Amino acid sequence: MRRIRVLVLAALAVLALPWASAQAGVRIGIGIGIPLYRPYYHPYRVYIAPAPVYLAPAPVYLQPAPVYVQPAYAQPAPVYVQPAPASQSGYQSPPPPPAQQPSASPNLPPQPVPYR
C-alpha cells in the first residue's frame, strides 16, 4: 500500500513540473534584422536643474613686512700664507727612536713603546 502511495505522489510531481514554467500569452513577431522598440511612456517630466553658483569674496593674502638687519660684525677677508719650501727629497725623515732604559729586572719583557 505504501509503495503505491509513493508511486502516485511521484507521478503527480512529474506531471506538475511543466505547469510551473508555463507562460500564457500570444506573441507575434516579424524579424527584420535590427532591434526596434516602441518608445517608453514617461508619466512625469524630468527636469535637471543646473548646478548652483556660489559667489565668495576674493581671498586676502597677508605677507609680513621684510626685516633688514645690518650685521654687527663683518668677517675679515682671508689671509693666505705661503707654505714653507719642501725638502728636496720630498719625504721627511722619521724621528729617532727613543733610547731604551735599563730594565729593573732581567726577567721582565721590555716596556712598550708608544706609537704616534
Coordinates of N, CA, C and O in Angstrom, one line a residue:
M1 N 0.8 -1.2 0.0 CA 0.0 0.0 0.0 C 0.9 1.3 0.0 O 0.5 2.2 -0.7
R2 N 1.9 1.2 0.8 CA 2.7 2.3 0.9 C 3.5 2.6 -0.4 O 3.7 3.7 -0.8
R3 N 3.9 1.5 -1.1 CA 4.6 1.6 -2.3 C 3.7 2.3 -3.4 O 4.2 3.1 -4.2
I4 N 2.5 2.0 -3.4 CA 1.5 2.6 -4.4 C 1.4 4.1 -4.1 O 1.3 4.9 -5.0
R5 N 1.3 4.4 -2.8 CA 1.1 5.8 -2.5 C 2.3 6.6 -2.9 O 2.1 7.7 -3.5
V6 N 3.5 6.1 -2.7 CA 4.7 6.8 -3.1 C 4.8 6.9 -4.6 O 5.1 8.0 -5.2
L7 N 4.4 5.9 -5.3 CA 4.4 5.9 -6.8 C 3.4 6.9 -7.3 O 3.7 7.7 -8.3
V8 N 2.2 7.1 -6.7 CA 1.2 8.0 -7.2 C 1.7 9.5 -6.9 O 1.6 10.3 -7.8
L9 N 2.3 9.7 -5.8 CA 2.8 11.1 -5.5 C 3.9 11.4 -6.4 O 4.0 12.6 -6.9
A10 N 4.8 10.5 -6.7 CA 5.9 10.8 -7.7 C 5.4 11.1 -9.1 O 5.8 12.0 -9.8
A11 N 4.3 10.4 -9.5 CA 3.8 10.6 -10.8 C 3.1 12.0 -10.9 O 3.2 12.7 -11.9
L12 N 2.4 12.4 -9.8 CA 1.8 13.7 -9.8 C 2.8 14.8 -9.8 O 2.7 15.8 -10.4
A13 N 4.0 14.6 -9.1 CA 5.0 15.6 -9.0 C 5.6 15.8 -10.4 O 5.9 16.9 -10.9
V14 N 5.8 14.7 -11.2 CA 6.4 14.7 -12.5 C 5.4 15.4 -13.5 O 5.8 16.2 -14.3
L15 N 4.1 15.2 -13.3 CA 3.2 15.8 -14.2 C 3.0 17.3 -13.8 O 2.6 18.1 -14.7
A16 N 3.3 17.7 -12.6 CA 3.1 19.1 -12.2 C 4.3 20.0 -12.6 O 4.2 21.2 -12.6
L17 N 5.4 19.4 -12.9 CA 6.6 20.2 -13.3 C 6.4 21.1 -14.5 O 6.7 22.3 -14.4
P18 N 5.8 20.7 -15.6 CA 5.6 21.6 -16.7 C 4.6 22.8 -16.4 O 4.7 23.8 -17.0
W19 N 3.7 22.6 -15.5 CA 2.8 23.7 -15.1 C 3.5 24.9 -14.5 O 3.1 26.0 -14.7
A20 N 4.6 24.7 -13.8 CA 5.3 25.8 -13.2 C 6.0 26.7 -14.2 O 6.1 27.9 -14.0
S21 N 6.4 26.2 -15.3 CA 7.1 27.1 -16.3 C 6.2 27.5 -17.5 O 6.7 28.0 -18.5
A22 N 4.9 27.3 -17.4 CA 4.0 27.6 -18.5 C 3.8 29.1 -18.5 O 3.7 29.8 -17.5
Q23 N 3.8 29.7 -19.8 CA 3.5 31.1 -19.9 C 2.3 31.2 -20.8 O 2.3 30.7 -21.9
A24 N 1.4 32.0 -20.4 CA 0.2 32.3 -21.1 C 0.3 33.5 -21.9 O 0.8 34.6 -21.4
G25 N 0.0 33.6 -23.2 CA 0.1 34.8 -24.0 C 0.4 34.4 -25.4 O 0.8 33.3 -25.8
V26 N 0.1 35.4 -26.2 CA 0.3 35.2 -27.7 C 1.3 36.3 -28.1 O 1.1 37.5 -27.8
R27 N 2.3 35.9 -28.9 CA 3.3 36.8 -29.4 C 3.4 36.6 -30.9 O 3.5 35.5 -31.3
I28 N 3.4 37.7 -31.5 CA 3.6 37.7 -33.0 C 4.8 38.6 -33.3 O 4.9 39.7 -32.8
G29 N 5.8 38.1 -34.0 CA 6.9 38.9 -34.3 C 7.3 38.8 -35.8 O 7.1 37.8 -36.5
I30 N 7.9 39.9 -36.2 CA 8.5 39.9 -37.6 C 9.9 40.3 -37.5 O 10.3 41.3 -36.9
G31 N 10.8 39.4 -38.0 CA 12.2 39.7 -37.9 C 12.7 40.4 -39.1 O 12.6 40.0 -40.3
I32 N 13.3 41.6 -38.9 CA 13.9 42.4 -40.0 C 15.4 42.6 -39.8 O 16.0 43.3 -40.6
G33 N 16.0 42.1 -38.8 CA 17.5 42.1 -38.7 C 18.0 43.2 -37.7 O 19.1 43.2 -37.4
I34 N 17.2 44.1 -37.3 CA 17.6 45.2 -36.4 C 16.6 45.2 -35.3 O 15.4 45.0 -35.5
P35 N 17.0 45.6 -34.1 CA 16.0 45.6 -33.0 C 15.3 47.0 -33.0 O 15.8 48.0 -33.2
L36 N 14.0 46.9 -33.0 CA 13.1 48.1 -32.9 C 12.3 48.0 -31.7 O 11.7 46.9 -31.4
Y37 N 12.2 49.0 -30.9 CA 11.5 49.0 -29.7 C 10.5 50.2 -29.8 O 10.9 51.3 -30.3
R38 N 9.4 50.1 -29.2 CA 8.5 51.2 -29.1 C 8.9 52.1 -28.0 O 9.6 51.7 -27.0
P39 N 8.7 53.4 -28.1 CA 9.2 54.3 -27.0 C 8.5 54.1 -25.7 O 7.3 53.7 -25.7
Y40 N 9.2 54.3 -24.7 CA 8.7 54.1 -23.3 C 8.0 55.3 -22.9 O 8.4 56.4 -23.0
Y41 N 6.8 55.1 -22.3 CA 6.0 56.2 -21.9 C 6.4 56.7 -20.5 O 6.5 55.9 -19.6
H42 N 6.7 57.9 -20.3 CA 7.1 58.5 -19.1 C 5.9 59.3 -18.5 O 5.5 60.3 -19.1
P43 N 5.4 58.9 -17.4 CA 4.2 59.5 -16.8 C 4.6 60.9 -16.2 O 3.7 61.6 -15.8
Y44 N 5.8 61.2 -16.1 CA 6.2 62.5 -15.5 C 7.4 63.1 -16.3 O 8.1 62.4 -17.0
R45 N 7.5 64.4 -16.2 CA 8.6 65.1 -16.8 C 9.8 65.2 -15.9 O 9.7 65.4 -14.7
V46 N 11.0 65.0 -16.5 CA 12.2 65.1 -15.7 C 12.9 66.4 -16.0 O 13.2 66.7 -17.2
Y47 N 13.2 67.2 -15.0 CA 13.9 68.5 -15.2 C 15.2 68.4 -14.4 O 15.1 68.2 -13.2
I48 N 16.3 68.6 -15.1 CA 17.6 68.6 -14.4 C 18.0 70.1 -14.3 O 18.2 70.7 -15.3
A49 N 18.1 70.6 -13.1 CA 18.5 72.0 -12.9 C 20.0 72.1 -13.0 O 20.8 71.2 -12.7
P50 N 20.5 73.3 -13.4 CA 21.9 73.5 -13.5 C 22.5 73.6 -12.0 O 21.8 73.8 -11.1
A51 N 23.8 73.3 -11.9 CA 24.4 73.3 -10.6 C 24.4 74.7 -10.0 O 24.5 75.7 -10.8
P52 N 24.3 74.9 -8.7 CA 24.2 76.2 -8.1 C 25.6 76.9 -8.2 O 26.6 76.2 -8.2
V53 N 25.6 78.2 -8.3 CA 26.8 79.0 -8.4 C 26.9 79.8 -7.1 O 26.0 80.5 -6.7
Y54 N 28.0 79.6 -6.4 CA 28.3 80.3 -5.1 C 29.3 81.4 -5.4 O 30.3 81.2 -6.0
L55 N 29.0 82.6 -4.9 CA 29.9 83.8 -5.0 C 30.5 84.0 -3.7 O 29.8 84.1 -2.7
A56 N 31.8 84.2 -3.7 CA 32.5 84.5 -2.4 C 33.5 85.6 -2.7 O 34.0 85.8 -3.8
P57 N 33.8 86.4 -1.7 CA 34.8 87.5 -1.9 C 36.2 86.9 -2.2 O 36.5 85.7 -1.8
A58 N 37.0 87.7 -2.8 CA 38.4 87.2 -3.1 C 39.2 87.0 -1.9 O 39.0 87.7 -0.9
P59 N 40.0 86.0 -1.9 CA 40.8 85.7 -0.6 C 41.9 86.8 -0.4 O 42.4 87.5 -1.4
V60 N 42.1 87.1 0.8 CA 43.1 88.1 1.2 C 44.4 87.4 1.7 O 44.3 86.6 2.6
Y61 N 45.5 87.8 1.1 CA 46.8 87.2 1.5 C 47.6 88.2 2.2 O 47.8 89.3 1.7
L62 N 48.0 87.9 3.4 CA 48.9 88.8 4.2 C 50.3 88.3 4.2 O 50.5 87.1 4.4
Q63 N 51.2 89.2 4.0 CA 52.6 88.8 3.9 C 53.3 89.8 4.9 O 53.1 91.0 4.9
P64 N 54.2 89.2 5.8 CA 54.9 90.1 6.8 C 55.9 91.0 6.1 O 56.4 90.6 5.0
A65 N 56.0 92.1 6.6 CA 57.0 93.1 6.1 C 58.4 92.5 6.2 O 58.8 91.9 7.2
P66 N 59.3 92.8 5.2 CA 60.6 92.3 5.2 C 61.4 93.1 6.3 O 61.2 94.2 6.5
V67 N 62.3 92.3 7.0 CA 63.2 92.9 8.0 C 64.6 92.9 7.5 O 65.1 91.8 7.2
Y68 N 65.2 94.1 7.5 CA 66.6 94.2 7.1 C 67.5 94.4 8.3 O 67.2 95.4 9.0
V69 N 68.5 93.6 8.5 CA 69.3 93.7 9.7 C 70.8 94.0 9.2 O 71.3 93.2 8.3
Q70 N 71.4 95.0 9.8 CA 72.8 95.3 9.5 C 73.7 94.4 10.4 O 73.5 94.4 11.6
P71 N 74.5 93.6 9.8 CA 75.4 92.7 10.6 C 76.3 93.6 11.5 O 76.9 94.6 11.0
A72 N 76.5 93.2 12.8 CA 77.3 94.0 13.7 C 78.8 93.7 13.4 O 79.6 94.5 13.7
Y73 N 79.1 92.5 13.0 CA 80.5 92.1 12.8 C 80.7 91.7 11.4 O 80.0 90.8 10.9
A74 N 81.6 92.3 10.7 CA 82.0 92.0 9.3 C 83.2 91.0 9.4 O 84.2 91.4 10.0
Q75 N 83.1 89.9 8.7 CA 84.2 89.0 8.7 C 85.3 89.5 7.9 O 85.1 89.9 6.7
P76 N 86.5 89.5 8.4 CA 87.7 90.0 7.6 C 88.0 89.0 6.4 O 87.6 87.9 6.5
A77 N 88.6 89.6 5.5 CA 89.0 88.8 4.3 C 90.0 87.8 4.7 O 90.9 88.0 5.6
P78 N 90.0 86.6 4.1 CA 91.0 85.6 4.5 C 92.4 86.0 4.1 O 92.7 86.6 3.1
V79 N 93.4 85.6 4.9 CA 94.8 85.9 4.7 C 95.4 84.6 4.2 O 95.3 83.5 4.9
Y80 N 96.1 84.6 3.1 CA 96.8 83.5 2.6 C 98.2 83.5 2.9 O 98.9 84.5 2.7
V81 N 98.7 82.4 3.4 CA 100.2 82.3 3.8 C 100.8 81.3 2.9 O 100.3 80.2 2.6
Q82 N 102.0 81.7 2.4 CA 102.7 80.9 1.5 C 103.4 79.7 2.3 O 104.0 80.0 3.3
P83 N 103.2 78.5 1.9 CA 103.8 77.4 2.7 C 105.3 77.4 2.6 O 105.9 77.9 1.7
A84 N 105.9 76.7 3.6 CA 107.4 76.6 3.6 C 107.9 75.7 2.5 O 107.2 74.8 2.1
P85 N 109.0 76.0 2.0 CA 109.5 75.2 0.9 C 109.8 73.7 1.4 O 110.2 73.5 2.5
A86 N 109.5 72.8 0.5 CA 109.7 71.4 0.9 C 111.1 71.0 0.7 O 111.8 71.6 -0.1
S87 N 111.5 69.9 1.4 CA 112.9 69.4 1.2 C 113.0 68.8 -0.2 O 112.0 68.5 -0.8
Q88 N 114.2 68.6 -0.6 CA 114.5 68.1 -2.0 C 114.0 66.7 -2.2 O 113.4 66.4 -3.2
S89 N 114.1 65.9 -1.2 CA 113.7 64.5 -1.4 C 112.2 64.4 -1.4 O 111.6 63.4 -1.9
G90 N 111.5 65.3 -0.7 CA 110.0 65.3 -0.7 C 109.5 64.5 0.5 O 108.3 64.5 0.7
Y91 N 110.4 63.7 1.2 CA 110.0 62.9 2.3 C 110.6 63.5 3.6 O 111.8 63.9 3.5
Q92 N 109.9 63.4 4.7 CA 110.6 63.8 5.9 C 111.1 62.5 6.6 O 110.6 61.5 6.5
S93 N 112.3 62.7 7.2 CA 112.9 61.6 7.9 C 112.1 61.3 9.2 O 111.7 62.2 9.9
P94 N 111.9 60.0 9.6 CA 111.2 59.7 10.8 C 112.0 60.2 12.0 O 113.2 60.2 12.0
P95 N 111.3 60.5 13.1 CA 112.1 60.9 14.3 C 112.9 59.7 14.8 O 112.5 58.5 14.6
P96 N 114.0 60.0 15.5 CA 114.8 58.9 16.0 C 114.1 58.1 17.1 O 113.3 58.7 17.8
P97 N 114.3 56.8 17.2 CA 113.6 56.0 18.2 C 114.1 56.4 19.6 O 115.3 56.8 19.8
P98 N 113.2 56.3 20.6 CA 113.7 56.7 22.0 C 114.7 55.7 22.5 O 114.7 54.5 22.2
A99 N 115.6 56.2 23.3 CA 116.6 55.3 23.9 C 116.0 54.4 25.0 O 115.1 54.9 25.7
Q100 N 116.4 53.2 25.0 CA 115.9 52.3 25.9 C 116.6 52.4 27.3 O 117.8 52.6 27.4
Q101 N 115.8 52.4 28.3 CA 116.3 52.5 29.7 C 116.7 51.1 30.2 O 116.0 50.1 29.8
P102 N 117.6 51.0 31.0 CA 117.9 49.7 31.6 C 116.8 49.2 32.4 O 116.2 49.9 33.2
S103 N 116.4 47.9 32.3 CA 115.3 47.4 33.0 C 115.7 47.1 34.4 O 116.8 46.8 34.7
A104 N 114.7 47.1 35.3 CA 114.9 46.9 36.7 C 115.1 45.4 37.0 O 115.9 45.0 37.8
S105 N 114.4 44.5 36.2 CA 114.6 43.1 36.5 C 114.9 42.4 35.1 O 114.2 42.7 34.1
P106 N 115.8 41.5 35.0 CA 116.1 40.9 33.8 C 115.1 39.9 33.3 O 115.0 39.5 32.2
N107 N 114.1 39.5 34.2 CA 113.1 38.5 33.8 C 111.9 39.1 33.1 O 111.1 38.4 32.6
L108 N 111.7 40.5 33.2 CA 110.6 41.1 32.6 C 110.8 41.5 31.2 O 112.0 41.8 30.8
P109 N 109.8 41.5 30.3 CA 110.0 42.0 29.0 C 110.2 43.5 28.9 O 109.9 44.2 29.9
P110 N 110.7 44.0 27.8 CA 110.9 45.4 27.8 C 109.6 46.2 27.8 O 108.6 45.7 27.4
Q111 N 109.6 47.5 28.1 CA 108.5 48.4 28.2 C 108.0 48.6 26.8 O 108.7 48.7 25.8
P112 N 106.6 48.7 26.6 CA 106.1 49.0 25.2 C 106.4 50.4 24.8 O 106.5 51.3 25.7
V113 N 106.7 50.6 23.6 CA 107.0 52.0 23.0 C 105.7 52.6 22.5 O 105.0 51.9 21.6
P114 N 105.3 53.8 22.9 CA 104.0 54.3 22.3 C 104.2 54.7 20.9 O 105.2 55.1 20.4
Y115 N 103.1 54.4 20.1 CA 103.1 54.7 18.7 C 102.4 56.0 18.4 O 101.4 56.3 19.0
R116 N 103.0 56.8 17.6 CA 102.4 58.1 17.3 C 101.5 58.1 16.1 O 101.7 57.6 15.1

